[in-house]
PDB file of C-alpha atoms in Angstrom:
ATOM      1  CA  LEU A  19     111.904  28.858  -3.028  1.00 90.00           C
ATOM      2  CA  TYR A  20     108.513  27.126  -2.788  1.00 91.00           C
ATOM      3  CA  THR A  21     109.230  26.032   0.808  1.00 92.00           C
ATOM      4  CA  VAL A  22     110.304  29.533   1.838  1.00 91.00           C
ATOM      5  CA  MET A  23     107.162  31.077   0.297  1.00 92.00           C
ATOM      6  CA  ALA A  24     104.941  28.468   1.994  1.00 92.00           C
ATOM      7  CA  GLY A  25     106.574  29.273   5.350  1.00 92.00           C
ATOM      8  CA  VAL A  26     106.071  33.020   4.859  1.00 90.00           C
ATOM      9  CA  ASN A  27     102.411  32.475   3.883  1.00 91.00           C
ATOM     10  CA  ALA A  28     101.803  30.249   6.925  1.00 90.00           C
ATOM     11  CA  PHE A  29     103.387  32.861   9.206  1.00 89.00           C
ATOM     12  CA  ARG A  30     101.246  35.608   7.711  1.00 91.00           C
ATOM     13  CA  SER A  31      98.091  33.495   7.932  1.00 89.00           C
ATOM     14  CA  ARG A  32      98.680  32.869  11.666  1.00 88.00           C
ATOM     15  CA  GLY A  33      99.292  36.585  12.183  1.00 89.00           C
ATOM     16  CA  ASP A  34      96.051  37.465  10.384  1.00 88.00           C
ATOM     17  CA  ALA A  35      94.147  34.973  12.524  1.00 86.00           C
ATOM     18  CA  GLU A  36      95.518  36.594  15.692  1.00 90.00           C
ATOM     19  CA  LYS A  37      94.475  40.038  14.438  1.00 90.00           C
ATOM     20  CA  VAL A  38      90.936  38.792  13.782  1.00 87.00           C
ATOM     21  CA  LYS A  39      90.738  37.228  17.262  1.00 85.00           C
ATOM     22  CA  LEU A  40      91.961  40.451  18.873  1.00 87.00           C
ATOM     23  CA  GLY A  41      89.481  42.500  16.845  1.00 82.00           C
ATOM     24  CA  LEU A  42      86.579  40.259  17.869  1.00 80.00           C
ATOM     25  CA  GLU A  43      87.650  40.407  21.509  1.00 83.00           C
ATOM     26  CA  ARG A  44      87.931  44.230  21.369  1.00 83.00           C
ATOM     27  CA  LYS A  45      84.468  44.454  19.781  1.00 78.00           C
ATOM     28  CA  TYR A  46      83.049  42.183  22.490  1.00 82.00           C
ATOM     29  CA  GLN A  47      84.749  44.220  25.257  1.00 80.00           C
ATOM     30  CA  THR A  48      82.928  47.324  24.024  1.00 79.00           C
ATOM     31  CA  GLY A  49      79.552  45.525  23.872  1.00 80.00           C
ATOM     32  CA  GLY A  50      79.507  44.742  20.177  1.00 80.00           C
ATOM     33  CA  SER A  51      78.333  41.523  18.612  1.00 82.00           C
ATOM     34  CA  HIS A  52      79.567  39.845  15.460  1.00 80.00           C
ATOM     35  CA  GLY A  53      77.968  37.749  12.771  1.00 81.00           C
ATOM     36  CA  PRO A  54      74.514  37.998  11.282  1.00 87.00           C
ATOM     37  CA  ALA A  55      71.943  39.777  13.412  1.00 89.00           C
ATOM     38  CA  LYS A  56      69.500  37.629  15.356  1.00 92.00           C
ATOM     39  CA  LEU A  57      65.815  37.643  14.453  1.00 93.00           C
ATOM     40  CA  GLY A  58      64.358  40.951  15.609  1.00 92.00           C
ATOM     41  CA  TYR A  59      67.554  42.859  14.813  1.00 93.00           C
ATOM     42  CA  LEU A  60      69.247  44.139  11.640  1.00 93.00           C
ATOM     43  CA  ASN A  61      72.905  44.503  10.691  1.00 89.00           C
ATOM     44  CA  ILE A  62      73.645  48.148   9.897  1.00 90.00           C
ATOM     45  CA  ARG A  63      76.677  50.362   9.215  1.00 88.00           C
ATOM     46  CA  GLU A  64      77.192  53.381  11.490  1.00 83.00           C
ATOM     47  CA  SER A  65      79.567  56.275  11.043  1.00 82.00           C
ATOM     48  CA  VAL A  66      81.756  56.768  14.110  1.00 75.00           C
ATOM     49  CA  GLY A  67      84.018  59.721  13.502  1.00 80.00           C
ATOM     50  CA  GLU A  68      85.767  59.034  10.202  1.00 85.00           C
ATOM     51  CA  ARG A  69      85.074  55.277  10.177  1.00 84.00           C
ATOM     52  CA  GLU A  70      82.118  53.089   9.325  1.00 85.00           C
ATOM     53  CA  VAL A  71      81.407  50.479  11.966  1.00 81.00           C
ATOM     54  CA  ALA A  72      79.180  47.406  11.728  1.00 82.00           C
ATOM     55  CA  SER A  73      76.436  47.559  14.324  1.00 85.00           C
ATOM     56  CA  ILE A  74      73.056  46.093  15.297  1.00 89.00           C
ATOM     57  CA  ALA A  75      69.704  47.924  15.244  1.00 91.00           C
ATOM     58  CA  LEU A  76      66.142  46.901  16.033  1.00 92.00           C
ATOM     59  CA  ASP A  77      64.155  45.475  13.149  1.00 93.00           C
ATOM     60  CA  PRO A  78      61.005  47.665  13.102  1.00 93.00           C
ATOM     61  CA  GLU A  79      58.963  44.832  11.593  1.00 93.00           C
ATOM     62  CA  ARG A  80      60.050  41.859  13.746  1.00 93.00           C
ATOM     63  CA  ALA A  81      61.197  43.338  17.091  1.00 94.00           C
ATOM     64  CA  PRO A  82      57.680  44.214  18.345  1.00 94.00           C
ATOM     65  CA  LEU A  83      56.500  40.685  17.501  1.00 94.00           C
ATOM     66  CA  ILE A  84      59.425  39.154  19.418  1.00 95.00           C
ATOM     67  CA  GLY A  85      58.534  41.344  22.419  1.00 94.00           C
ATOM     68  CA  ILE A  86      54.914  40.189  22.278  1.00 94.00           C
ATOM     69  CA  LEU A  87      56.030  36.549  22.137  1.00 94.00           C
ATOM     70  CA  PHE A  88      58.137  37.026  25.281  1.00 95.00           C
ATOM     71  CA  ASP A  89      55.155  38.647  27.041  1.00 95.00           C
ATOM     72  CA  LEU A  90      52.857  35.781  26.028  1.00 94.00           C
ATOM     73  CA  ALA A  91      55.406  33.154  27.050  1.00 94.00           C
ATOM     74  CA  ALA A  92      55.852  34.834  30.444  1.00 94.00           C
ATOM     75  CA  THR A  93      52.171  34.283  31.276  1.00 92.00           C
ATOM     76  CA  GLY A  94      52.657  30.518  31.241  1.00 89.00           C
ATOM     77  CA  GLN A  95      49.372  30.016  29.410  1.00 90.00           C
ATOM     78  CA  HIS A  96      50.937  29.056  26.069  1.00 90.00           C
ATOM     79  CA  THR A  97      53.025  26.126  24.871  1.00 89.00           C
ATOM     80  CA  LEU A  98      55.757  26.522  22.280  1.00 90.00           C
ATOM     81  CA  THR A  99      53.408  25.103  19.660  1.00 91.00           C
ATOM     82  CA  THR A 100      50.686  27.661  20.375  1.00 92.00           C
ATOM     83  CA  LEU A 101      53.297  30.443  20.424  1.00 93.00           C
ATOM     84  CA  VAL A 102      54.519  29.331  16.988  1.00 93.00           C
ATOM     85  CA  ASP A 103      50.938  29.381  15.717  1.00 93.00           C
ATOM     86  CA  LEU A 104      50.410  32.886  17.143  1.00 93.00           C
ATOM     87  CA  ALA A 105      53.717  34.102  15.658  1.00 93.00           C
ATOM     88  CA  THR A 106      52.806  32.720  12.244  1.00 93.00           C
ATOM     89  CA  GLU A 107      49.366  34.293  12.453  1.00 93.00           C
ATOM     90  CA  ALA A 108      50.914  37.653  13.421  1.00 92.00           C
ATOM     91  CA  GLY A 109      53.267  37.462  10.439  1.00 92.00           C
ATOM     92  CA  LEU A 110      56.615  36.738  12.119  1.00 93.00           C
ATOM     93  CA  ARG A 111      58.915  35.252   9.485  1.00 92.00           C
ATOM     94  CA  THR A 112      62.639  34.753   9.120  1.00 91.00           C
ATOM     95  CA  ARG A 113      64.636  37.162   6.980  1.00 90.00           C
ATOM     96  CA  ALA A 114      65.128  36.064   3.407  1.00 89.00           C
ATOM     97  CA  SER A 115      68.683  35.570   2.185  1.00 87.00           C
ATOM     98  CA  ALA A 116      70.186  35.175  -1.261  1.00 89.00           C
ATOM     99  CA  THR A 117      69.813  31.393  -1.051  1.00 92.00           C
ATOM    100  CA  ARG A 118      66.816  30.964   1.261  1.00 90.00           C
ATOM    101  CA  PRO A 119      63.347  32.516   1.118  1.00 93.00           C
ATOM    102  CA  SER A 120      61.586  33.903   4.166  1.00 91.00           C
ATOM    103  CA  ARG A 121      59.596  31.298   6.102  1.00 93.00           C
ATOM    104  CA  PRO A 122      57.590  31.076   9.328  1.00 93.00           C
ATOM    105  CA  VAL A 123      59.601  30.675  12.540  1.00 93.00           C
ATOM    106  CA  SER A 124      59.973  27.037  13.572  1.00 93.00           C
ATOM    107  CA  ARG A 125      59.303  25.655  17.032  1.00 92.00           C
ATOM    108  CA  THR A 126      63.023  25.045  17.603  1.00 93.00           C
ATOM    109  CA  SER A 127      63.947  28.569  16.505  1.00 93.00           C
ATOM    110  CA  LEU A 128      61.326  30.069  18.801  1.00 94.00           C
ATOM    111  CA  HIS A 129      62.661  28.035  21.733  1.00 94.00           C
ATOM    112  CA  ARG A 130      66.198  29.310  20.996  1.00 94.00           C
ATOM    113  CA  ILE A 131      64.895  32.879  20.892  1.00 94.00           C
ATOM    114  CA  LEU A 132      63.095  32.512  24.222  1.00 95.00           C
ATOM    115  CA  ARG A 133      66.246  31.053  25.847  1.00 94.00           C
ATOM    116  CA  ASP A 134      68.665  33.661  24.438  1.00 93.00           C
ATOM    117  CA  ASP A 135      69.535  36.531  26.789  1.00 92.00           C
ATOM    118  CA  TYR A 136      70.815  38.534  23.793  1.00 92.00           C
ATOM    119  CA  TYR A 137      67.270  39.909  23.622  1.00 94.00           C
ATOM    120  CA  THR A 138      67.806  41.533  27.055  1.00 94.00           C
ATOM    121  CA  GLY A 139      70.764  43.542  25.722  1.00 91.00           C
ATOM    122  CA  VAL A 140      73.543  41.118  26.752  1.00 91.00           C
ATOM    123  CA  VAL A 141      76.356  39.734  24.587  1.00 89.00           C
ATOM    124  CA  THR A 142      78.100  36.455  25.407  1.00 88.00           C
ATOM    125  CA  ARG A 143      81.565  35.330  24.311  1.00 85.00           C
ATOM    126  CA  GLY A 144      83.277  32.285  25.744  1.00 84.00           C
ATOM    127  CA  GLY A 145      80.609  31.939  28.426  1.00 85.00           C
ATOM    128  CA  VAL A 146      81.257  35.470  29.734  1.00 86.00           C
ATOM    129  CA  LYS A 147      78.348  37.909  29.582  1.00 89.00           C
ATOM    130  CA  ARG A 148      78.613  41.689  29.115  1.00 89.00           C
ATOM    131  CA  PRO A 149      76.158  44.504  28.505  1.00 91.00           C
ATOM    132  CA  GLY A 150      75.776  44.951  24.759  1.00 88.00           C
ATOM    133  CA  ARG A 151      75.534  48.092  22.667  1.00 86.00           C
ATOM    134  CA  HIS A 152      72.317  46.867  21.027  1.00 89.00           C
ATOM    135  CA  GLU A 153      68.898  47.848  22.332  1.00 92.00           C
ATOM    136  CA  ALA A 154      67.038  45.257  24.404  1.00 92.00           C
ATOM    137  CA  ILE A 155      63.713  43.948  23.097  1.00 94.00           C
ATOM    138  CA  VAL A 156      62.626  42.470  26.436  1.00 95.00           C
ATOM    139  CA  ASP A 157      63.337  43.528  30.023  1.00 94.00           C
ATOM    140  CA  ARG A 158      65.265  41.222  32.380  1.00 94.00           C
ATOM    141  CA  GLN A 159      62.274  40.528  34.640  1.00 95.00           C
ATOM    142  CA  THR A 160      60.123  39.257  31.756  1.00 95.00           C
ATOM    143  CA  PHE A 161      63.035  37.183  30.461  1.00 95.00           C
ATOM    144  CA  GLU A 162      63.486  35.528  33.876  1.00 95.00           C
ATOM    145  CA  ARG A 163      59.741  34.741  34.048  1.00 95.00           C
ATOM    146  CA  VAL A 164      59.959  33.100  30.608  1.00 94.00           C
ATOM    147  CA  GLN A 165      62.930  31.012  31.775  1.00 93.00           C
ATOM    148  CA  ALA A 166      60.967  29.875  34.832  1.00 92.00           C
ATOM    149  CA  VAL A 167      57.976  28.931  32.657  1.00 91.00           C
ATOM    150  CA  LEU A 168      60.156  27.014  30.192  1.00 91.00           C
ATOM    151  CA  ASP A 169      61.904  25.195  33.042  1.00 89.00           C
ATOM    152  CA  ALA A 170      58.551  24.315  34.612  1.00 86.00           C
ATOM    153  CA  HIS A 171      57.255  22.951  31.320  1.00 80.00           C
ATOM    154  CA  ARG A 172      60.389  20.868  30.878  1.00 76.00           C
ATOM    155  CA  ALA A 173      60.096  19.426  34.382  1.00 64.00           C
ATOM    156  CA  GLY A 174      56.338  19.003  34.028  1.00 52.00           C
ATOM    157  CA  GLY A 175      56.645  16.083  31.630  1.00 51.00           C
ATOM    158  CA  GLU A 176      55.421  17.756  28.451  1.00 48.00           C
ATOM    159  CA  ARG A 177      57.909  15.780  26.374  1.00 49.00           C
ATOM    160  CA  SER A 178      56.739  12.664  24.629  1.00 54.00           C
ATOM    161  CA  GLN A 179      57.677   9.317  26.141  1.00 58.00           C
ATOM    162  CA  LYS A 180      60.187   6.996  24.482  1.00 61.00           C
ATOM    163  CA  HIS A 181      58.882   3.445  24.504  1.00 63.00           C
ATOM    164  CA  HIS A 182      61.417   0.639  24.194  1.00 69.00           C
ATOM    165  CA  HIS A 183      60.237  -2.558  22.516  1.00 70.00           C
ATOM    166  CA  HIS A 184      62.268  -5.327  20.889  1.00 70.00           C
ATOM    167  CA  LEU A 185      60.261  -5.126  17.624  1.00 70.00           C
ATOM    168  CA  ASN A 186      60.360  -1.329  17.430  1.00 67.00           C
ATOM    169  CA  GLY A 187      61.595  -0.336  13.949  1.00 66.00           C
ATOM    170  CA  SER A 188      61.757  -3.856  12.562  1.00 73.00           C
ATOM    171  CA  VAL A 189      58.103  -4.420  11.562  1.00 79.00           C
ATOM    172  CA  TYR A 190      56.898  -3.020   8.212  1.00 77.00           C
ATOM    173  CA  CYS A 191      53.465  -2.695   6.606  1.00 81.00           C
ATOM    174  CA  ARG A 192      53.170  -5.024   3.572  1.00 82.00           C
ATOM    175  CA  VAL A 193      50.867  -2.652   1.703  1.00 84.00           C
ATOM    176  CA  CYS A 194      52.666   0.699   1.950  1.00 80.00           C
ATOM    177  CA  GLY A 195      56.107  -0.312   3.251  1.00 76.00           C
ATOM    178  CA  VAL A 196      55.984   2.104   6.213  1.00 78.00           C
ATOM    179  CA  ARG A 197      57.838   1.119   9.373  1.00 76.00           C
ATOM    180  CA  LEU A 198      55.440   0.458  12.246  1.00 70.00           C
ATOM    181  CA  GLY A 199      56.004   1.850  15.701  1.00 67.00           C
ATOM    182  CA  TYR A 200      55.111   0.730  19.204  1.00 58.00           C
TER     183      TYR A 200
END
């Protein structure tokens, strides 16, 4: 009896997984996105006919700041570090959750935001891009300028150099015990 019940449960579990995959694909086909909303957007519930549907709306507090950051990045006059400083000064912070308080946006998070075409109104699933139902924060032309600036900075040698030395990481300070670098 236990084996039969385990088989039935496994069959049902696989069927449920297929239903979820089909539902996500159908949502993507109609321009929807799933999961928590990206910074600058909010998860909301909309009434469509008789049903409530999960949707994405602009965050009135954070969306204008994200748009300003894209405009500043498109000029090419700011590094990621200065953009983070400007965002922090303007009050751009992550959304608080039940387990994590709100905090300033990190350099890595800002780089992900600037590289993500979701902010132009596009959703991506499996490498395929479609127009999304959510409102764009930045226009495509500004987004492309930001990508060109980021690519130019990457090719321009702004990254720190990695120095290889045979004693690197093996020499310690006797007083404080800190590992010395080359």
